[in-house]
CSV table of C-alpha atoms in Angstrom, one decimal:
chain,number,residue,atom,x,y,z
A,1,MET,CA,138.9,57.5,136.0
A,2,LYS,CA,135.5,59.2,136.6
A,3,VAL,CA,135.4,63.0,137.3
A,4,THR,CA,132.2,64.4,138.9
A,5,ARG,CA,131.8,68.1,139.4
A,6,ILE,CA,128.9,69.4,141.4
A,7,GLU,CA,127.8,72.7,143.2
A,8,LEU,CA,127.0,71.7,146.7
A,9,GLN,CA,125.7,75.1,147.7
A,10,PRO,CA,125.9,78.5,146.0
A,11,GLY,CA,129.6,79.2,145.3
A,12,VAL,CA,130.8,75.9,146.8
A,13,TRP,CA,132.0,73.3,144.3
A,14,LEU,CA,133.2,69.7,144.6
A,15,THR,CA,135.4,68.0,142.1
A,16,ALA,CA,135.5,64.3,142.8
A,17,VAL,CA,137.9,62.1,140.8
A,18,GLN,CA,137.1,58.4,141.3
A,19,THR,CA,140.0,56.1,140.5
A,20,LYS,CA,141.7,53.0,141.8
A,21,LYS,CA,145.0,54.0,140.3
A,22,PHE,CA,146.5,55.3,143.5
A,23,LYS,CA,147.2,53.9,147.0
A,24,SER,CA,146.6,57.3,148.5
A,25,SER,CA,143.7,59.7,148.3
A,26,VAL,CA,143.9,63.4,148.1
A,27,LEU,CA,141.6,66.0,149.8
A,28,GLY,CA,141.5,69.7,149.2
A,29,ALA,CA,139.6,72.7,150.4
A,30,ARG,CA,140.6,76.0,148.8
A,31,PHE,CA,139.2,79.5,149.1
A,32,LEU,CA,139.3,81.4,145.7
A,33,THR,CA,139.3,85.2,145.8
A,34,PRO,CA,140.4,88.1,143.6
A,35,LEU,CA,144.2,88.6,143.9
A,36,THR,CA,144.9,92.1,145.2
A,37,ALA,CA,147.9,93.9,146.7
A,38,GLU,CA,145.7,94.9,149.7
A,39,THR,CA,144.6,91.4,150.7
A,40,ALA,CA,147.2,89.0,149.3
A,41,ALA,CA,149.4,88.8,152.4
A,42,CYS,CA,146.5,88.4,154.8
A,43,ASN,CA,144.9,85.6,152.7
A,44,ALA,CA,148.3,83.9,152.4
A,45,LEU,CA,148.8,84.0,156.1
A,46,ILE,CA,145.3,82.6,157.0
A,47,PRO,CA,145.9,78.9,156.3
A,48,MET,CA,149.3,79.0,157.9
A,49,VAL,CA,147.7,80.2,161.2
A,50,LEU,CA,144.7,77.9,160.9
A,51,ARG,CA,147.1,74.9,160.6
A,52,ARG,CA,148.6,75.7,164.0
A,53,GLY,CA,145.6,74.4,166.0
A,54,THR,CA,141.9,73.9,166.6
A,55,GLN,CA,139.6,74.1,169.6
A,56,SER,CA,140.0,70.4,170.2
A,57,HIS,CA,143.6,70.1,169.1
A,58,PRO,CA,145.2,73.4,170.1
A,59,ASP,CA,148.8,72.9,168.8
A,60,LEU,CA,150.8,71.2,166.1
A,61,GLU,CA,151.6,68.3,168.3
A,62,SER,CA,148.0,67.3,168.9
A,63,ILE,CA,147.1,67.7,165.2
A,64,SER,CA,150.1,65.5,164.3
A,65,ALA,CA,148.8,62.9,166.7
A,66,VAL,CA,145.4,62.8,164.8
A,67,LEU,CA,147.2,62.6,161.5
A,68,ASP,CA,149.3,59.7,162.8
A,69,GLU,CA,146.2,57.8,163.7
A,70,LEU,CA,145.1,58.3,160.1
A,71,TYR,CA,148.0,56.2,158.9
A,72,GLY,CA,150.3,59.1,158.9
A,73,GLY,CA,148.3,61.4,156.6
A,74,SER,CA,149.2,65.0,155.8
A,75,LEU,CA,147.2,68.2,155.7
A,76,GLU,CA,149.2,71.2,154.7
A,77,PRO,CA,148.4,74.9,153.9
A,78,VAL,CA,148.6,76.0,150.3
A,79,VAL,CA,148.8,79.4,148.6
A,80,ARG,CA,148.6,79.5,144.8
A,81,LYS,CA,147.8,81.9,141.9
A,82,LYS,CA,145.6,80.9,139.0
A,83,GLY,CA,145.4,83.7,136.6
A,84,GLU,CA,144.2,86.7,138.7
A,85,THR,CA,142.6,84.4,141.4
A,86,GLN,CA,144.4,83.7,144.7
A,87,CYS,CA,143.8,80.2,146.0
A,88,VAL,CA,144.4,79.6,149.7
A,89,GLY,CA,143.5,76.6,151.9
A,90,PHE,CA,144.6,73.1,152.5
A,91,VAL,CA,145.5,70.0,150.6
A,92,GLY,CA,146.0,66.6,152.3
A,93,SER,CA,147.1,63.1,151.3
A,94,PHE,CA,145.9,60.0,153.1
A,95,LEU,CA,146.0,56.3,152.7
A,96,ASP,CA,143.1,55.3,150.4
A,97,ASP,CA,140.4,53.3,152.2
A,98,ALA,CA,140.9,50.4,149.9
A,99,TYR,CA,144.4,49.8,151.5
A,100,THR,CA,143.7,50.1,155.3
A,101,LEU,CA,144.6,47.1,157.4
A,102,GLU,CA,141.2,46.6,159.0
A,103,LYS,CA,139.1,48.2,156.2
A,104,GLU,CA,138.8,51.4,158.3
A,105,LYS,CA,137.4,54.5,156.8
A,106,ILE,CA,139.9,57.3,156.4
A,107,LEU,CA,137.9,59.6,154.2
A,108,GLU,CA,135.3,60.7,156.8
A,109,PRO,CA,137.7,61.4,159.7
A,110,ALA,CA,140.1,63.2,157.4
A,111,VAL,CA,137.4,65.5,156.1
A,112,ALA,CA,136.3,66.0,159.7
A,113,LEU,CA,139.7,67.2,160.7
A,114,LEU,CA,139.8,69.5,157.6
A,115,ALA,CA,136.4,70.9,158.7
A,116,GLU,CA,137.7,71.4,162.2
A,117,LEU,CA,140.7,73.4,161.0
A,118,ILE,CA,138.5,75.6,158.9
A,119,GLY,CA,135.4,75.9,161.2
A,120,ASN,CA,136.8,75.7,164.7
A,121,PRO,CA,140.3,77.2,164.7
A,122,TYR,CA,142.2,77.8,168.0
A,123,THR,CA,141.3,81.3,169.2
A,124,GLN,CA,142.0,83.5,172.2
A,125,ASN,CA,139.5,86.2,173.2
A,126,GLY,CA,137.5,85.7,170.0
A,127,THR,CA,140.4,86.1,167.5
A,128,PHE,CA,143.4,84.2,166.3
A,129,CYS,CA,146.1,83.4,168.8
A,130,PRO,CA,148.5,86.4,168.9
A,131,GLU,CA,151.5,84.2,169.4
A,132,TYR,CA,150.6,81.9,166.5
A,133,THR,CA,150.0,85.0,164.3
A,134,LYS,CA,153.3,86.5,165.2
A,135,GLN,CA,155.2,83.3,164.5
A,136,GLU,CA,153.5,82.6,161.2
A,137,LYS,CA,154.0,86.3,160.1
A,138,ALA,CA,157.7,85.7,160.6
A,139,ASN,CA,157.6,82.5,158.6
A,140,LEU,CA,155.7,84.2,155.7
A,141,THR,CA,158.2,87.1,155.7
A,142,ASP,CA,161.0,84.6,155.4
A,143,GLN,CA,159.2,83.0,152.5
A,144,ILE,CA,158.9,86.3,150.7
A,145,ARG,CA,162.5,87.2,151.3
A,146,ALA,CA,163.7,83.7,150.2
A,147,GLN,CA,162.2,84.2,146.7
A,148,VAL,CA,165.3,86.1,145.7
A,149,ASN,CA,167.5,83.1,146.5
A,150,ASP,CA,166.4,81.2,143.3
A,151,LYS,CA,167.6,83.8,140.8
A,152,GLN,CA,165.8,82.1,137.8
A,153,GLN,CA,162.5,82.1,139.6
A,154,TYR,CA,163.1,85.6,141.0
A,155,ALA,CA,163.8,87.0,137.5
A,156,GLN,CA,160.5,85.4,136.2
A,157,MET,CA,158.6,86.9,139.2
A,158,ARG,CA,160.2,90.3,138.5
A,159,VAL,CA,159.3,90.4,134.8
A,160,VAL,CA,155.7,89.5,135.6
A,161,ALA,CA,155.6,92.3,138.3
A,162,GLU,CA,156.9,94.8,135.8
A,163,MET,CA,155.0,93.6,132.8
A,164,CYS,CA,151.7,93.4,134.7
A,165,ALA,CA,152.1,96.4,137.0
A,166,GLY,CA,148.6,97.7,137.7
A,167,GLU,CA,147.1,94.4,136.9
A,168,PRO,CA,146.2,91.8,139.6
A,169,PHE,CA,148.4,89.3,137.8
A,170,GLY,CA,151.4,91.4,138.8
A,171,VAL,CA,150.7,90.9,142.5
A,172,ASP,CA,152.8,88.2,144.3
A,173,LYS,CA,150.6,85.4,145.7
A,174,LEU,CA,152.3,85.8,149.1
A,175,GLY,CA,151.8,89.6,149.2
A,176,SER,CA,154.6,92.0,150.3
A,177,GLU,CA,156.7,92.4,153.4
A,178,PRO,CA,155.1,95.7,154.4
A,179,ALA,CA,151.6,94.2,154.1
A,180,VAL,CA,152.6,91.2,156.3
A,181,GLU,CA,154.1,93.5,158.9
A,182,ALA,CA,150.9,95.5,159.1
A,183,ILE,CA,148.8,92.4,159.9
A,184,THR,CA,147.5,92.0,163.5
A,185,HIS,CA,145.7,89.0,165.0
A,186,GLN,CA,142.5,91.0,164.9
A,187,SER,CA,142.8,92.1,161.3
A,188,LEU,CA,143.7,88.6,160.3
A,189,TRP,CA,140.6,87.3,162.0
A,190,ASP,CA,138.5,89.9,160.3
A,191,GLY,CA,140.1,89.0,156.9
A,192,TYR,CA,139.3,85.3,157.6
A,193,GLN,CA,135.6,86.1,158.3
A,194,ASN,CA,135.4,87.9,154.9
A,195,LEU,CA,137.1,85.0,153.2
A,196,LEU,CA,134.6,82.6,154.7
A,197,ARG,CA,131.6,84.6,153.6
A,198,GLU,CA,132.8,85.9,150.2
A,199,ALA,CA,135.3,83.5,148.6
A,200,ARG,CA,134.3,80.8,146.2
A,201,VAL,CA,135.2,77.4,147.7
A,202,GLU,CA,136.7,74.5,145.7
A,203,LEU,CA,136.6,71.1,147.4
A,204,TYR,CA,138.5,68.3,145.9
A,205,TYR,CA,138.8,64.5,146.3
A,206,CYS,CA,140.8,61.9,144.3
A,207,GLY,CA,140.6,58.3,145.4
A,208,SER,CA,138.5,55.1,145.2
A,209,ALA,CA,135.4,56.3,147.0
A,210,ASP,CA,132.2,56.9,144.8
A,211,PRO,CA,131.0,60.5,144.4
A,212,ASP,CA,127.9,60.1,146.6
A,213,ARG,CA,130.0,59.0,149.5
A,214,VAL,CA,132.5,61.8,148.9
A,215,GLN,CA,129.6,64.4,148.8
A,216,ALA,CA,128.3,63.0,152.1
A,217,ALA,CA,131.7,63.0,153.7
A,218,PHE,CA,132.1,66.7,153.0
A,219,GLY,CA,128.9,67.4,155.0
A,220,PRO,CA,130.8,68.5,158.2
A,221,LEU,CA,132.8,71.0,156.2
A,222,LEU,CA,129.7,72.5,154.5
A,223,ALA,CA,128.2,72.8,157.9
A,224,VAL,CA,130.9,75.3,159.1
A,225,LEU,CA,130.7,77.5,156.0
A,226,PRO,CA,128.4,80.6,156.4
A,227,LYS,CA,125.1,80.2,154.5
A,228,ASP,CA,124.6,83.9,154.0
A,229,GLY,CA,127.7,84.5,152.0
A,230,ASN,CA,127.9,86.3,148.7
A,231,ARG,CA,130.6,84.3,147.1
A,232,THR,CA,133.0,85.7,144.4
A,233,GLY,CA,132.1,84.9,140.8
A,234,LEU,CA,134.6,83.6,138.2
A,235,ILE,CA,137.4,85.9,137.2
A,236,ARG,CA,138.6,86.0,133.6
A,237,PRO,CA,141.6,88.3,133.4
A,238,ALA,CA,141.4,91.1,130.8
A,239,LYS,CA,143.8,90.8,127.9
A,240,LYS,CA,146.2,93.6,127.2
A,241,LYS,CA,148.3,94.6,124.2
A,242,ALA,CA,152.0,95.0,124.4
A,243,PRO,CA,153.4,98.5,124.1
A,244,LYS,CA,154.8,99.6,120.8
A,245,GLN,CA,158.3,99.6,122.4
A,246,PRO,CA,159.0,96.9,124.9
A,247,ARG,CA,159.6,98.0,128.5
A,248,ARG,CA,163.2,97.4,129.7
A,249,VAL,CA,164.2,96.9,133.3
A,250,GLU,CA,167.6,96.1,134.7
A,251,GLU,CA,168.5,95.2,138.3
A,252,ALA,CA,171.8,94.5,139.9
A,253,LEU,CA,172.5,91.9,142.5
A,254,ASP,CA,175.4,89.8,143.6
A,255,VAL,CA,175.2,87.2,140.8
A,256,THR,CA,177.9,85.7,138.6
A,257,GLN,CA,175.4,84.8,135.8
A,258,GLY,CA,172.9,87.1,134.2
A,259,LYS,CA,169.3,86.3,134.1
A,260,LEU,CA,167.4,87.4,131.0
A,261,SER,CA,163.6,87.1,131.3
A,262,MET,CA,161.3,88.3,128.5
A,263,GLY,CA,157.5,88.6,128.8
A,264,PHE,CA,155.3,88.3,125.8
A,265,ARG,CA,151.6,88.9,125.3
A,266,THR,CA,149.9,86.0,123.7
A,267,ASN,CA,146.3,87.2,123.0
A,268,THR,CA,145.2,83.8,124.1
A,269,ASP,CA,144.4,82.0,127.4
A,270,ALA,CA,142.8,78.8,128.6
A,271,TRP,CA,139.3,80.0,127.7
A,272,ASP,CA,140.1,80.4,124.0
A,273,GLU,CA,139.5,77.8,121.3
A,274,GLN,CA,143.0,78.4,120.0
A,275,TYR,CA,144.7,77.6,123.3
A,276,PRO,CA,145.9,74.1,122.1
A,277,ALA,CA,147.6,75.9,119.2
A,278,LEU,CA,149.3,78.2,121.6
A,279,ALA,CA,150.5,75.3,123.7
A,280,LEU,CA,152.0,73.7,120.6
A,281,ILE,CA,153.9,76.9,119.5
A,282,ASN,CA,155.2,77.2,123.0
A,283,ALA,CA,156.6,73.7,122.8
A,284,ILE,CA,158.1,74.3,119.4
A,285,TYR,CA,159.6,77.6,120.5
A,286,GLY,CA,161.0,76.9,123.9
A,287,GLY,CA,159.0,74.4,125.9
A,288,THR,CA,160.9,71.2,125.2
A,289,THR,CA,164.4,69.9,124.8
A,290,THR,CA,163.8,69.7,121.0
A,291,SER,CA,162.7,73.4,120.9
A,292,LYS,CA,164.3,76.1,118.9
A,293,LEU,CA,165.5,78.0,122.0
A,294,PHE,CA,167.2,74.9,123.4
A,295,MET,CA,168.6,73.5,120.2
A,296,ASN,CA,169.8,76.8,118.7
A,297,VAL,CA,170.3,79.5,121.4
A,298,ARG,CA,171.7,77.1,124.0
A,299,GLU,CA,173.2,74.1,122.1
A,300,LYS,CA,174.3,75.4,118.7
A,301,LEU,CA,175.2,79.0,119.5
A,302,SER,CA,176.1,78.6,123.2
A,303,LEU,CA,174.6,82.0,124.0
A,304,CYS,CA,172.8,80.8,127.1
A,305,TYR,CA,173.3,78.3,130.0
A,306,TYR,CA,169.6,77.6,129.7
A,307,ALA,CA,166.8,79.0,127.6
A,308,SER,CA,163.1,78.0,127.7
A,309,SER,CA,159.6,79.4,127.4
A,310,GLY,CA,156.5,78.8,129.4
A,311,LEU,CA,152.8,79.7,129.3
A,312,MET,CA,150.7,81.3,132.0
A,313,LYS,CA,147.7,79.2,131.2
A,314,TYR,CA,145.1,81.5,132.8
A,315,LYS,CA,146.6,84.7,131.6
A,316,ASP,CA,147.6,86.0,128.2
A,317,VAL,CA,151.3,85.8,129.1
A,318,MET,CA,154.3,83.7,127.9
A,319,LEU,CA,157.7,84.0,129.6
A,320,VAL,CA,161.1,83.2,128.2
A,321,SER,CA,163.7,82.5,130.8
A,322,SER,CA,167.5,82.3,130.1
A,323,GLY,CA,170.8,82.4,131.9
A,324,VAL,CA,173.5,84.4,130.1
A,325,GLU,CA,177.0,85.9,130.4
A,326,PHE,CA,176.7,89.6,131.1
A,327,ASP,CA,178.5,90.5,127.9
A,328,LYS,CA,176.3,88.2,125.7
A,329,VAL,CA,172.9,89.5,126.8
A,330,GLY,CA,172.4,91.5,123.6
A,331,GLN,CA,173.3,88.6,121.3
A,332,ALA,CA,171.1,86.3,123.3
A,333,GLU,CA,168.1,88.6,123.2
A,334,ALA,CA,168.5,89.0,119.4
A,335,GLU,CA,168.7,85.3,118.8
A,336,ILE,CA,165.7,84.6,121.1
A,337,LEU,CA,163.7,87.0,119.0
A,338,SER,CA,165.1,85.5,115.8
A,339,GLN,CA,163.9,82.1,116.7
A,340,LEU,CA,160.4,83.5,117.5
A,341,TYR,CA,160.4,85.1,114.0
A,342,LYS,CA,161.0,81.6,112.5
A,343,CYS,CA,158.0,80.3,114.4
A,344,GLN,CA,155.9,83.2,113.2
A,345,THR,CA,156.9,82.6,109.5
A,346,GLY,CA,156.3,78.8,109.7
A,347,ASP,CA,160.0,78.1,109.5
A,348,PHE,CA,159.9,74.8,111.4
A,349,SER,CA,159.9,71.3,110.1
A,350,ASP,CA,157.1,68.7,110.3
A,351,ASP,CA,159.3,66.8,112.6
A,352,GLU,CA,159.6,69.8,115.0
A,353,LEU,CA,155.8,70.1,115.0
A,354,GLU,CA,155.3,66.4,115.7
A,355,TRP,CA,158.0,66.3,118.4
A,356,ALA,CA,156.2,69.2,120.1
A,357,ARG,CA,152.8,67.6,119.7
A,358,ARG,CA,154.1,64.3,121.3
A,359,SER,CA,155.6,66.3,124.2
A,360,VAL,CA,152.4,68.3,124.9
A,361,VAL,CA,150.1,65.3,124.6
A,362,SER,CA,152.4,63.2,126.8
A,363,THR,CA,152.6,65.8,129.5
A,364,LEU,CA,148.8,66.1,129.6
A,365,ARG,CA,148.2,62.4,129.7
A,366,THR,CA,150.8,61.7,132.3
A,367,THR,CA,149.0,64.3,134.5
A,368,LEU,CA,146.4,61.5,135.0
A,369,ASP,CA,149.2,59.4,136.7
A,370,ASN,CA,150.3,62.0,139.2
A,371,GLN,CA,148.2,62.9,142.2
A,372,SER,CA,149.7,66.4,142.9
A,373,ARG,CA,149.6,67.5,139.2
A,374,LEU,CA,146.0,66.2,138.9
A,375,GLU,CA,144.9,68.2,142.0
A,376,ASP,CA,146.6,71.4,140.7
A,377,TYR,CA,145.1,70.9,137.2
A,378,TRP,CA,141.6,70.7,138.5
A,379,LEU,CA,142.1,73.6,140.9
A,380,GLY,CA,143.0,75.7,137.9
A,381,GLN,CA,140.1,74.5,135.9
A,382,GLY,CA,137.8,75.1,138.8
A,383,ALA,CA,139.1,78.7,139.2
A,384,ALA,CA,138.4,79.3,135.5
A,385,GLY,CA,135.1,77.5,135.4
A,386,LEU,CA,136.3,75.1,132.9
A,387,THR,CA,135.5,71.3,132.8
A,388,GLU,CA,137.9,70.0,130.2
A,389,GLY,CA,140.1,67.2,131.5
A,390,PRO,CA,143.7,66.7,130.6
A,391,ASP,CA,142.8,63.8,128.2
A,392,GLU,CA,140.2,66.0,126.4
A,393,LEU,CA,142.7,68.8,126.0
A,394,ALA,CA,145.2,66.3,124.7
A,395,GLU,CA,142.7,65.3,122.0
A,396,ARG,CA,142.3,68.9,120.9
A,397,VAL,CA,146.1,69.3,120.7
A,398,GLU,CA,146.2,66.2,118.4
A,399,ALA,CA,143.8,68.0,116.0
A,400,VAL,CA,145.7,71.3,115.7
A,401,THR,CA,147.0,72.1,112.2
A,402,ARG,CA,150.3,73.7,111.2
A,403,ALA,CA,148.3,76.8,110.0
A,404,GLN,CA,146.7,77.2,113.4
A,405,VAL,CA,150.2,77.0,115.1
A,406,VAL,CA,151.6,79.7,112.9
A,407,GLU,CA,148.6,81.9,113.5
A,408,ALA,CA,149.1,81.5,117.3
A,409,ALA,CA,152.8,82.4,116.9
A,410,GLN,CA,151.9,85.5,115.0
A,411,ASP,CA,150.0,86.8,118.1
A,412,LEU,CA,153.1,86.7,120.3
A,413,THR,CA,154.3,90.2,121.0
A,414,LEU,CA,157.2,91.2,123.2
A,415,ASP,CA,156.0,93.3,126.2
A,416,THR,CA,158.8,93.5,128.7
A,417,VAL,CA,162.5,92.6,129.0
A,418,TYR,CA,164.0,92.2,132.4
A,419,PHE,CA,167.8,91.6,133.0
A,420,LEU,CA,169.3,90.7,136.3
A,421,LYS,CA,173.0,91.6,136.2
A,422,GLY,CA,175.9,91.6,138.6
A,423,ARG,CA,177.0,94.6,140.7
A,424,GLU,CA,179.7,96.7,139.1
């Protein structure tokens, strides 16, 4: 697997992963821009409306017909958050050229369609189609409202919003309902012109084609991007210290099981040399099925239906997520913090350390075998301006010492406790 990263023009980067491991190839074009409450909803809506049609293919049916001709490929809008950067655009999957029946080229026409979606969208009177905008606004509003349906994910989203209130990281990648409601087809068009000129662009390819051919194939897409743009630089989120007393937030909904989410400041993110040690302590603490939270809080003491921890790689945040009985929330929180104290004092066995190391290393190396995870990994690295591959990060994890793991644990500080309880 060969990874080539090149700046095609100022602020426009291509990551090309050449491999014969997969029968499909993956294409991506994502606009990277600072995440703000004012622009998040507009930016999230843009790829959804772009996907509705182009000048040559003005509706979903005609775009689907083109994709069918490309061996049933897909090209879908994406909205993601990497640290305090919002990433919006398209990711597509197509049959790799090596497997076409008549040795047809798929890469070039697939990129041409991608370029058409971005550079020649279907418009009416010089702006986005009002009807398409109205329909996709309704769909985006439905997505925002639906987030409450998965209570575990909702609790995590809420603890982040409370913990990082006033920080860009606290903004939902989809924006808010009022912000969506305020969008017009004209304001959406104006927002898109700003995005075209000012957002960094991350292009991506993973497949059997060599990097020179990939670079040439993206030519039509480069041609539709403004040349006079002043594209956003890299964003490294500021680190914050936890308050002396953790913030506490309770919310009541119609739930039969409580959701306890706890946000910790880590003092470490993906840019830091000690990040591999943080990844290991997260695995020891709550990131695996052999972790302290799983084995003790869930299995041994039966205080939670589930209990796990996870890192926000591009932000100095770790979240603990648990499902608890309403009357056991105090016990559960105390035991979750007790297990953290054990990590901070080095009270874990060599076996626990090595089980965690094997888990983290395995997860990183199996990323190389999964197209979607690989694309998401390189998007994050591109957003951060980092070039380290999953295998290289795995090697650094292999070299982490026990002392470094304990040191990383000692930087973990409780910031916010969010509890989702049932209505009285």
